[in-house]
């Protein structure tokens, strides 16, 4: 049996098992709440498609989508989540703001009670404030934040809709990039000419299973990351694809300071690298290949530019330091003989390099991604079946699957009259330092003075760094409006809160270009309380500016869904894909996109004919040395991949005296960032009501800490409490706290009682080139919390009063 036959057999067995488990009898066993008279309503979410079980108007259970052989357990949270006590029942206004407006105490955001108001009053207040502030300070004083995952679906995309409204009514300051891979998305167009190495398509898993001898996972491989997908997930494919490749004979190596990933389930060898030193390891691997005569000089000459400059750096000719295995061993704490052995193993056969998004969320975050491309180029296997590299295989669902031919638009944001934006992770800088100019990707960005923030579909008090600093910045604007279903930390810190429906309370279309299933997301239950969807809220606001027709394009929700489907159907037809009409799709509930080219290999056409298939770089080739980046003159980002010491890392002796532990804040297993932290699965995993922290037993013993105890994690930026769990799945000197715990900050002590790691992470850009999030460069100290631990109030709704005090 060939490797590909083994792969297909493994995948087919998974599909058969999944479908068998969802026969009527088995399906009933998978859910509680299905009773006589209940109805099933198909919908979709970031965690997967499912049938909602509705009895007497209440969501009582869920059944995973039949095509999903590896459904996420997180969909089981929905019945409790939609009616959780943290739902926002009706429009709310902060008491102090309602009573004193401009003279209110803005530092009281998050602690003052709210006043319930009607929808008309709330929307009138928003329109009045937006009009007043624009008239007084100009349109650039309005910040359209709205960054975050929001909810699945192609229509109810909260940030698109919010920015569409703000653009139509005069304009706003916006943001560019993201927290997930912001440094990489700036770098790759300079080096490869596009971001395809992130967004895909990438070399398919079927090709990897058949042709790869070795897969090297820089940053590990966590199946939990494959549980989610933007736009909706019909079938989870990351875990079964990796397992099937392993069954077909592919070997894996995981380079990661943490073993909490799932790489061991595919037999991966574990290299316990010191955090933030992957670039040094990659450079040393290149040096070993070069010195051993294994560098593919022909490929480098034909398909890259700048190799001679980089070679001089690797050998030490340009700076006097050879980037050898011995050099890297002192930095990475991986023995030199293991580095040499890995280099030889990579050169011995066909090697695929998979580098995680997490590595570029650190100081000089673009460097490990650039070094990944360099290493793959030195091996010379880019464009060959089973060789090369990719940056998303282990970071989100559906990467490397043969899907193609379908794409569905969302409502356009529209043309923003204000030509002003900031790198998305620099929001606190903007608020605290108006007028300051910073470098970013070859241009200068001057921060405007923001007086008004409108935020929908995100939670900056989860995903931003140094939350004590963000709290100071959040007190700057005169008015903050938040659209949100639940009382998140951001909603609590708003002046005007507009309650929003969840996906179960509205209609949409769930689709992702990486997923073969397009799902009709039908409304399952009536809106909870007075919640309304973002589109209707913003349409009513647009009406107050005489822009309703322009905002809605004279379409209601269902007319928009029909329009989106028809546009997607037209796009599919251009790719040879035949799709049913909207009425048929809506009645059937789901459409399966035929499999695409399972033999696809990333950059194969370029390799075959570099001149005929030039990349969109200045040279048309892979830029190992970029004259453009070099020409920017950034001291913290030279013109080729380089080892640059992070601001905070375990190799800095002076820093580690006060903060000897490296904190990694990785993606959680039981929520999507902060989404579902208030749901049963995440809450059940808390320790003493707080987010767990993984500690190596040696580090715990040195501090007298036992499992289950409440501990304090701290540095000069802030403090948080967490529940100790001891494990040898982290290397000594490293601790892990999942990001996303709802903030429960004690403002007087700068302490989070619940365990949000962004209380202590650093808020600065990755480099002058990329200005991304650098959360993974963070040193801390740890100690047992003495005395009674304060109660956690993150999930208690704020106080409300009937009317503002006189």
C-alpha positions in Angstrom: 0.0 0.0 0.0 1.4 3.4 -1.0 1.7 6.3 1.5 -1.2 8.1 -0.2 -3.4 4.9 0.1 -2.6 4.8 3.8 -3.6 8.4 4.1 -6.8 7.9 2.3 -7.6 4.8 4.3 -7.0 6.6 7.5 -9.1 9.6 6.6 -11.9 7.4 5.2 -11.9 5.4 8.5 -12.3 8.7 10.4 -15.2 9.8 8.1 -16.9 6.4 8.5 -16.6 6.4 12.2 -17.9 10.0 12.4 -20.9 9.3 10.2 -21.7 6.1 12.1 -21.6 7.9 15.4 -24.2 10.3 14.0 -26.8 7.9 13.0 -30.1 8.8 14.6 -29.7 6.5 17.6 -26.1 7.5 18.2 -26.9 11.2 17.7 -29.4 11.1 20.5 -26.8 9.7 22.8 -24.5 12.7 22.1 -26.8 15.3 23.3 -29.0 16.0 26.3 -32.0 18.1 25.7 -33.5 16.5 22.6 -37.1 15.7 23.5 -40.3 14.9 21.7 -41.4 18.0 20.0 -38.0 19.6 19.8 -36.7 20.8 16.5 -33.2 20.8 15.0 -31.8 23.9 13.4 -28.5 23.8 11.5 -26.0 26.6 12.1 -22.2 27.2 12.1 -19.6 28.7 14.4 -15.9 29.2 14.6 -15.7 25.9 16.5 -17.7 24.0 14.0 -21.2 23.5 12.4 -23.9 21.8 14.5 -27.6 21.3 14.8 -29.2 23.3 17.6 -31.8 21.4 19.5 -34.6 23.8 20.4 -37.5 22.9 22.7 -40.3 25.5 23.4 -38.1 28.3 22.1 -35.1 27.3 24.3 -31.7 26.0 23.1 -31.4 22.7 25.0 -28.6 20.8 23.2 -26.4 20.5 20.2 -25.5 17.7 17.7 -22.3 18.0 15.8 -22.5 18.4 12.0 -22.6 14.9 10.4 -19.6 15.5 8.2 -17.3 16.6 11.1 -15.4 13.5 12.3 -13.5 15.5 14.9 -16.1 18.0 16.3 -14.9 20.5 18.9 -16.2 20.0 22.4 -16.7 23.7 22.7 -20.0 23.7 20.7 -21.5 22.0 23.8 -21.2 25.3 25.6 -23.9 27.1 23.5 -27.0 26.1 25.5 -25.6 27.6 28.7 -23.9 30.5 26.9 -26.8 32.1 25.1 -28.7 32.6 28.4 -25.7 33.1 30.7 -26.2 35.7 33.4 -23.4 37.7 31.7 -25.7 38.4 28.7 -26.4 42.2 28.4 -30.2 42.5 28.7 -30.8 45.9 27.2 -29.0 49.1 26.2 -26.9 50.5 29.1 -25.2 53.8 29.8 -22.5 54.4 32.4 -24.1 56.4 35.2 -21.3 59.0 35.6 -21.2 59.6 31.8 -25.0 60.0 31.6 -25.0 62.4 34.4 -21.9 64.5 33.8 -20.8 63.7 30.2 -17.5 65.5 29.5 -17.0 66.0 33.2 -17.4 62.4 34.2 -14.5 60.5 35.8 -13.2 58.4 32.9 -11.0 56.4 35.2 -14.3 55.0 36.7 -14.9 53.0 33.6 -15.2 49.5 34.7 -16.3 50.3 38.3 -19.3 52.5 38.0 -22.9 51.2 37.7 -25.0 51.4 34.5 -28.4 52.9 33.8 -30.8 50.9 31.5 -32.2 53.0 28.7 -34.4 52.3 25.6 -33.0 51.7 22.2 -34.0 55.0 20.8 -32.4 56.9 23.6 -29.2 54.9 23.4 -28.9 55.4 19.6 -29.7 59.1 19.9 -26.9 59.4 22.5 -24.5 57.7 20.2 -25.4 59.9 17.2 -25.2 63.1 19.3 -21.8 62.2 20.6 -20.4 61.2 17.2 -21.7 64.4 15.7 -20.4 66.6 18.5 -16.9 65.1 18.6 -16.5 65.2 14.8 -17.6 68.8 14.7 -15.2 69.8 17.5 -12.2 67.7 16.6 -12.6 66.3 13.1 -13.3 62.9 11.8 -9.9 61.5 12.5 -10.7 61.8 16.2 -13.0 58.8 15.9 -11.4 55.4 16.2 -13.2 52.5 14.6 -11.6 49.8 16.7 -13.8 46.7 16.2 -10.9 44.3 16.1 -11.5 40.7 17.0 -13.0 37.4 15.9 -16.6 38.5 16.4 -18.8 35.6 15.3 -18.9 33.2 12.3 -20.8 34.0 9.2 -20.2 36.1 6.0 -22.8 38.8 6.7 -22.8 39.6 10.4 -19.1 40.6 10.4 -19.2 43.2 13.1 -16.0 45.0 12.3 -16.9 45.3 8.6 -20.3 46.7 9.4 -19.1 49.1 12.1 -16.4 50.5 9.8 -18.9 50.7 6.9 -21.2 52.8 9.1 -18.3 55.1 10.2 -17.0 55.5 6.7 -20.5 56.5 5.3 -21.0 59.0 8.0 -17.8 61.0 7.6 -14.8 58.7 8.2 -12.6 57.5 11.0 -9.1 56.5 12.1 -8.7 52.8 11.4 -6.2 50.1 12.0 -4.2 47.7 9.8 -2.9 44.2 10.5 -3.7 41.8 13.2 -2.4 40.4 16.5 -2.3 36.8 15.2 0.4 37.2 12.6 0.9 40.9 12.2 4.7 40.9 11.9 4.6 38.1 9.4 2.0 39.7 7.2 4.2 42.8 6.8 7.3 40.8 6.1 6.1 38.2 3.6 5.1 40.6 0.8 8.6 42.1 1.0 10.3 38.6 0.8 7.8 36.5 -1.2 5.6 39.0 -2.9 2.4 38.0 -1.1 0.9 36.5 2.0 0.1 33.1 0.4 2.5 31.4 2.8 -0.1 32.3 5.6 -3.4 32.3 3.9 -2.8 29.5 1.4 -3.2 27.5 -0.6 -0.2 25.6 0.7 1.1 22.2 -0.1 -1.6 19.7 0.6 -1.4 17.1 3.4 -1.9 14.4 0.8 1.3 15.5 -0.9 3.1 15.7 2.5 1.9 12.2 3.4 3.2 10.8 0.2 6.4 12.6 -0.3 7.7 14.1 3.0 10.2 12.1 5.1 10.3 14.7 7.9 8.2 17.6 9.1 9.9 20.0 11.5 7.5 21.9 13.6 8.9 25.2 14.9 6.5 26.3 17.6 5.0 22.8 17.9 1.7 21.5 16.7 -1.4 22.0 18.9 -4.6 20.3 17.7 -6.5 22.9 19.7 -5.5 25.6 17.2 -7.1 23.4 14.5 -10.4 23.5 16.3 -11.2 27.0 15.0 -11.6 28.7 11.7 -12.7 32.2 10.7 -16.1 32.3 9.0 -17.2 28.9 10.1 -16.0 25.2 10.2 -17.9 22.4 8.5 -15.3 19.7 9.2 -12.1 19.7 11.3 -9.3 18.4 9.3 -6.0 19.4 11.0 -5.8 16.5 13.5 -6.9 13.7 11.1 -4.6 14.9 8.4 -1.6 15.0 10.8 -2.5 11.6 12.2 -2.9 10.1 8.7 0.5 11.5 7.6 2.1 9.9 10.6 0.4 6.6 9.8 1.8 6.9 6.3 5.3 7.1 7.6 6.1 10.8 8.0 8.4 11.6 10.9 8.0 14.7 13.0 10.2 16.9 15.2 8.7 19.5 17.5 10.9 22.5 18.4 9.1 24.1 21.3 9.7 25.0 25.0 6.3 23.5 25.8 5.1 19.9 25.4 1.4 20.8 26.0 0.9 20.6 22.3 -0.2 17.3 20.5 3.0 16.7 18.6 3.7 13.6 20.7 0.6 11.9 19.3 2.3 11.8 15.9 5.5 10.5 17.5 7.4 13.8 17.3 10.8 14.2 18.8 10.9 17.1 21.3 13.7 19.7 21.2 13.3 21.9 24.3 14.4 25.2 22.9 14.8 28.3 25.0 11.9 30.7 24.1 12.5 33.3 21.5 15.7 31.7 20.1 14.3 29.8 17.0 16.0 32.2 14.7 19.4 31.3 16.1 18.6 27.6 15.7 17.6 28.1 12.1 20.7 30.1 11.3 22.8 27.4 12.8 21.0 24.7 10.7 21.8 26.8 7.6 25.4 27.1 8.7 25.7 23.3 9.2 24.1 22.7 5.8 26.5 25.2 4.2 29.7 23.9 5.9 28.7 20.3 5.2 28.3 20.9 1.5 24.5 20.3 1.7 23.4 23.8 0.7 21.6 23.8 -2.7 23.6 26.5 -4.4 21.8 25.9 -7.7 18.4 26.6 -6.3 19.8 29.6 -4.3 21.3 31.1 -7.5 18.2 30.5 -9.6 15.3 31.3 -7.3 16.6 33.7 -4.6 18.5 37.0 -4.4 20.9 38.0 -1.6 22.4 34.6 -0.9 26.0 35.9 -1.0 25.2 38.6 1.6 23.5 36.1 3.9 26.3 33.5 3.4 28.8 36.1 4.6 26.7 36.6 7.7 26.3 32.8 8.4 30.1 32.2 8.1 30.9 35.3 10.2 32.7 37.0 7.3 30.6 40.1 7.7 30.5 40.3 11.6 33.2 38.0 12.8 30.7 35.5 14.4 30.1 32.2 12.7 26.5 31.1 13.2 27.6 27.5 14.0 25.9 24.8 16.0 28.3 25.6 18.9 27.3 29.3 18.7 23.6 28.5 18.7 23.9 25.9 21.5 24.7 28.7 24.0 21.7 30.7 22.9 19.1 28.0 22.4 20.3 25.6 25.1 19.9 22.8 22.5 23.2 20.8 22.5 25.3 21.4 19.4 25.3 17.7 18.5 21.5 17.7 18.4 21.6 20.7 16.1 24.0 19.0 13.8 22.0 15.8 13.9 18.8 17.7 12.9 20.6 19.5 10.0 21.8 16.1 8.7 18.3 14.6 9.1 16.7 17.5 7.2 19.2 17.2 4.3 18.9 13.4 4.2 15.4 13.4 2.7 12.4 15.5 1.8 11.7 18.0 4.6 8.7 20.2 5.2 9.1 23.1 7.6 6.0 24.3 9.5 6.4 27.4 11.6 3.7 28.5 13.9 2.1 32.0 14.1 3.2 32.3 17.7 6.9 32.7 16.9 6.4 36.0 15.3 4.5 37.4 18.3 7.7 38.3 20.0 10.5 40.8 19.8 11.9 40.8 16.3 9.0 38.5 15.4 9.6 38.7 11.7 13.1 37.1 12.0 12.1 33.5 12.7 9.7 33.6 9.7 12.4 35.1 7.5 14.8 32.5 8.8 12.3 29.8 8.0 12.3 30.9 4.3 16.1 31.0 4.4 16.4 27.5 5.8 13.9 26.1 3.3 15.9 27.9 0.5 19.2 26.5 1.7 17.7 23.0 1.6 16.6 23.8 -1.9 13.3 21.9 -1.6 10.9 24.8 -2.1 8.4 23.9 -4.8 9.1 20.2 -4.6 6.4 17.7 -3.4 6.7 17.3 0.4 9.4 20.0 0.7 9.4 23.7 1.5 7.6 25.6 4.2 4.3 27.1 5.4 3.2 29.2 8.3 -0.4 28.2 9.1 -0.5 24.4 9.2 -0.6 24.2 13.0 -2.3 27.5 13.7 -5.8 27.2 12.3 -8.2 24.7 10.7 -8.2 23.6 7.1 -4.7 24.5 6.0 -3.3 22.0 3.5 -6.6 20.6 2.4 -7.6 20.4 -1.3 -10.4 23.0 -1.2 -11.0 25.6 -3.9 -13.4 27.4 -6.2 -15.7 29.1 -3.6 -15.4 32.5 -2.0 -18.2 34.6 -0.4 -18.0 38.3 0.1 -19.0 40.2 3.2 -20.5 43.7 3.1 -17.8 46.1 2.1 -16.3 48.6 4.6 -16.5 51.3 1.9 -14.2 54.1 1.2 -13.0 55.8 4.3 -12.6 59.6 3.7 -10.0 59.8 6.5 -6.7 58.4 5.2 -5.4 57.6 8.6 -4.6 54.2 10.2 -2.4 52.7 12.8 -0.8 49.2 13.3 -3.6 47.4 15.1 -1.4 46.5 18.2 -0.4 50.1 18.8 -3.8 51.3 20.1 -2.5 52.2 23.6 0.4 54.1 22.1 -2.1 56.1 20.0 -4.3 57.0 22.9 -1.4 57.9 25.3 0.9 59.6 22.7 -1.1 61.7 20.3 1.0 63.5 17.8 3.9 61.1 18.1 5.4 59.7 14.9 6.6 56.1 14.6 8.2 54.0 11.8 6.1 51.3 10.2 6.9 49.3 7.1 8.8 52.0 5.3 6.5 54.9 6.2 5.9 57.2 9.2 2.7 57.0 11.2 1.6 59.9 13.3 -0.9 59.1 16.0 -4.1 61.2 16.0 -5.8 62.5 19.1 -8.8 60.1 19.7 -11.9 61.4 21.4 -14.4 58.7 20.5 -14.1 54.9 20.2 -16.7 52.6 18.6 -15.9 48.9 19.2 -17.8 45.9 18.1 -16.9 42.2 17.9 -13.7 42.2 20.0 -12.3 42.5 23.4 -9.1 44.6 23.6 -9.0 44.0 27.4 -8.2 40.4 26.5 -6.0 40.6 23.4 -3.9 43.7 24.1 -0.7 43.7 26.1 0.1 45.4 29.4 -3.5 45.9 30.5 -2.5 48.3 33.3 -1.2 50.6 30.6 -4.3 50.0 28.4 -6.4 50.9 31.4 -4.6 54.3 31.6 -5.0 54.8 27.9 -8.7 53.8 28.0 -9.4 56.8 30.2 -8.3 59.3 27.5 -11.3 59.3 25.0 -14.4 61.3 25.9 -16.9 58.6 24.8 -16.6 54.9 24.2 -19.4 52.8 22.6 -19.3 49.0 22.6 -21.6 46.5 20.9 -21.4 43.1 22.6 -23.6 40.2 23.7 -21.9 39.7 27.1 -20.5 41.8 29.9 -16.8 41.3 28.9 -14.1 43.5 30.4 -14.4 45.9 27.4 -18.2 46.2 27.7 -17.8 47.0 31.4 -15.5 49.8 30.4 -17.8 51.5 27.9 -19.9 54.6 28.3 -22.7 53.3 26.1 -23.3 49.5 25.7 -25.5 48.1 22.9 -26.5 44.5 23.4 -26.0 42.3 20.3 -27.4 38.9 19.3 -25.4 35.8 19.0 -25.3 33.7 15.8 -28.1 31.5 17.2 -30.4 34.5 17.2 -30.0 35.6 13.6 -29.4 34.3 10.0 -26.2 34.1 8.2 -24.0 32.0 5.8 -21.1 30.1 7.3 -18.2 29.7 4.9 -14.4 29.6 4.9 -12.1 29.2 1.8 -10.3 26.4 3.7 -13.4 24.4 4.4 -15.5 22.3 2.0 -18.8 23.0 3.6 -21.0 26.1 3.2 -23.6 26.1 5.9 -27.0 27.9 6.1 -26.9 29.5 9.6 -30.6 29.6 10.4 -31.9 31.5 13.4 -32.6 29.0 16.1 -34.1 31.1 18.9 -35.5 34.5 19.5 -33.1 37.3 20.5 -32.3 37.2 24.3 -33.6 40.2 26.1 -33.5 43.3 23.9 -30.5 42.2 21.9 -30.4 43.2 18.2 -28.0 42.3 15.4 -25.1 44.6 14.5 -26.6 45.3 11.0 -29.9 46.5 12.4 -28.3 48.6 15.1 -26.0 50.3 12.7 -28.7 50.8 10.1 -30.7 52.7 12.7 -27.7 54.8 13.5 -27.0 55.4 9.8 -30.6 56.7 9.5 -29.8 59.4 12.1 -27.2 60.6 9.6 -29.5 60.2 6.5 -27.4 57.2 5.4 -29.7 54.3 5.9 -30.2 53.5 2.2 -26.5 53.7 1.5 -25.7 51.5 4.5 -28.3 48.8 3.8 -28.3 49.2 0.0 -32.1 48.7 0.5 -31.6 45.1 1.6 -32.7 43.4 4.8 -30.9 40.5 6.4 -32.3 37.7 4.1 -31.9 39.9 1.0 -28.3 40.4 1.9 -27.8 36.6 2.4 -29.3 36.0 -1.1 -27.0 38.7 -2.5 -23.9 37.2 -0.8 -24.8 33.7 -2.1 -25.4 34.9 -5.6 -22.0 36.7 -5.6 -20.3 33.6 -4.3 -22.1 31.5 -6.9 -20.8 33.8 -9.7 -17.3 33.5 -8.3 -17.6 29.8 -8.2 -18.8 29.6 -11.8 -15.7 31.4 -12.9 -13.7 28.6 -11.3 -15.9 25.9 -12.9 -17.9 25.3 -9.7 -21.6 24.7 -10.1 -23.7 25.7 -7.1 -27.4 25.6 -6.5 -29.6 28.7 -6.3 -30.1 30.4 -3.0 -33.5 28.9 -2.2 -32.2 25.4 -2.8 -29.2 26.0 -0.6 -31.3 27.5 2.2 -33.8 24.6 2.1 -31.1 21.9 2.0 -29.0 23.7 4.7 -25.5 22.9 3.5 -23.5 22.7 0.3 -20.4 20.6 -0.1 -17.7 22.1 -2.3 -16.0 19.4 -4.4 -12.4 18.7 -3.5 -9.8 20.7 -5.3 -6.4 19.7 -6.6 -5.0 17.3 -4.0 -1.6 17.4 -5.7 -1.1 21.1 -5.1 2.5 22.1 -4.1 3.2 25.7 -2.9 5.6 27.6 -5.3 5.9 24.6 -7.7 5.2 26.8 -10.7 7.8 29.4 -9.5 10.4 26.7 -9.0 9.8 25.2 -12.5 10.1 28.6 -14.2 11.3 31.5 -12.0 11.3 33.9 -14.9 7.9 32.9 -16.3 6.3 32.9 -12.9 8.0 35.8 -11.2 7.1 36.6 -7.6 5.7 40.0 -6.8 9.0 41.1 -5.2 11.3 43.8 -6.8 13.6 41.0 -8.0 10.8 38.6 -8.9 12.5 36.0 -6.7 12.7 35.1 -3.0 14.5 37.9 -1.3 16.9 36.5 1.3 18.4 39.9 1.3 15.9 42.7 0.7 17.3 46.0 -0.6 14.0 47.6 0.2 14.0 46.6 3.9 17.7 47.4 4.2 17.0 50.8 2.6 14.6 51.7 5.5 17.6 51.9 7.8 15.9 50.3 10.8 18.4 49.4 13.5 16.1 46.7 14.7 15.5 45.0 11.4 18.4 44.6 8.9 18.1 43.5 5.3 18.4 39.8 5.9 17.4 37.3 8.6 19.5 37.8 11.7 19.8 36.9 15.3 18.9 39.9 17.4 18.5 39.6 21.2 15.0 40.1 22.4 14.3 42.9 24.9 13.3 40.2 27.4 14.6 36.6 27.3 16.3 34.1 29.5 19.7 34.8 28.1 19.7 38.3 29.7 21.5 37.8 33.0 20.6 41.2 34.4 16.9 40.8 33.7 16.6 37.3 35.0 17.7 38.3 38.5 14.4 40.0 39.1 12.3 38.0 36.6 13.8 34.5 36.1 10.9 32.8 34.3 9.7 33.2 30.7 5.9 33.4 30.5 4.3 31.9 27.4 0.7 33.0 26.8 -0.6 30.5 24.3 -4.0 30.0 22.7 -6.4 28.2 25.1 -7.9 24.8 24.6 -11.4 25.5 25.9 -12.2 28.9 24.3 -11.4 31.1 21.4 -9.3 33.9 22.9 -11.7 35.3 25.5 -14.8 33.9 23.8 -16.5 31.2 25.9 -14.5 31.9 29.0 -17.8 32.3 30.8 -19.0 28.9 29.5 -19.1 25.6 31.4 -16.0 23.9 29.9 -13.6 26.8 30.5 -15.0 27.5 34.0 -14.7 23.8 34.9 -11.0 23.9 34.1 -10.2 26.7 36.5 -8.1 26.1 39.6 -9.5 27.8 42.7 -11.7 29.8 40.2 -8.7 31.1 38.3 -6.8 30.4 35.1 -4.2 27.6 35.5 -0.5 28.2 35.2 1.7 25.3 34.1 4.9 25.2 36.1 7.8 22.7 35.9 8.1 20.8 39.2 11.7 22.1 39.7 10.5 25.7 39.5 7.6 25.0 41.8 9.8 23.2 44.4 12.3 26.1 44.5 9.4 28.4 45.5 7.6 26.0 47.8 4.6 25.8 45.5 2.3 22.8 45.4 -0.3 21.8 42.8 -3.7 23.5 43.3 -2.3 26.5 45.2 -3.0 30.1 44.2 0.1 31.8 43.0 1.1 35.3 42.0 2.8 36.0 38.7 4.4 39.5 38.5 6.9 41.8 37.0 7.3 45.6 36.9 4.2 45.9 34.6 1.7 44.2 36.8 0.5 41.1 38.6 -2.0 38.3 38.2 -3.3 35.4 40.3 -3.5 31.9 38.9 -3.9 28.3 40.0 -0.8 26.1 40.0 -0.6 22.9 38.0 2.8 21.1 38.0 4.0 19.4 34.8 7.2 18.3 33.1 5.6 19.3 29.8 7.2 22.7 30.1 11.0 23.1 30.2 12.4 24.5 33.5 12.4 28.3 33.5 9.2 28.5 31.5 5.6 28.8 32.7 2.4 28.9 30.6 -0.8 30.7 31.2 -3.4 30.5 28.4 -4.5 33.9 27.1 -8.2 34.9 27.3 -9.3 34.9 30.9 -11.9 37.6 31.5 -10.1 40.5 33.2 -11.0 41.0 36.9 -8.6 43.9 37.7 -8.1 45.5 41.0 -7.2 49.0 39.9 -5.6 50.0 43.2 -3.1 47.1 43.2 -2.7 46.6 39.4 -3.6 43.0 40.0 -5.9 40.7 38.0 -7.6 38.2 40.3 -8.6 35.9 37.5 -5.4 35.1 35.6 -5.1 37.2 32.5 -1.5 37.0 31.4 -1.6 40.3 29.5 -1.4 42.0 32.9 2.4 41.4 32.6 3.1 41.2 28.9 5.0 44.0 27.2 3.2 46.6 25.0 5.7 47.5 22.3 6.1 46.7 18.6 8.0 43.7 17.3 10.2 46.1 15.3 10.2 49.3 13.3 9.3 47.3 10.2 6.3 45.3 11.5 5.1 46.9 14.8 3.3 43.7 15.7 2.3 42.2 19.0 5.3 41.0 21.1 3.5 39.2 23.9 5.7 36.1 23.8 8.8 38.1 25.0 7.9 38.3 28.7 10.0 37.6 31.8 8.2 37.2 35.2 8.7 36.0 38.8 6.4 33.6 40.6 5.5 33.1 44.2 2.8 31.5 46.4 0.0 33.9 47.2 -0.1 34.3 51.0 -3.4 34.7 52.8 -6.9 34.3 51.5 -7.3 34.7 47.8 -9.7 37.5 46.8 -12.9 36.3 45.1 -13.2 36.3 41.3 -15.9 38.6 40.0 -15.2 38.4 36.3 -18.5 36.8 35.6 -20.7 39.0 37.8 -22.6 41.6 35.8 -22.0 45.2 36.8 -24.4 47.0 39.1 -27.3 48.9 37.5 -29.4 51.8 38.8 -32.7 53.0 37.7 -31.7 56.6 37.0 -28.5 58.6 37.3 -27.8 60.1 40.7 -28.4 63.9 40.9 
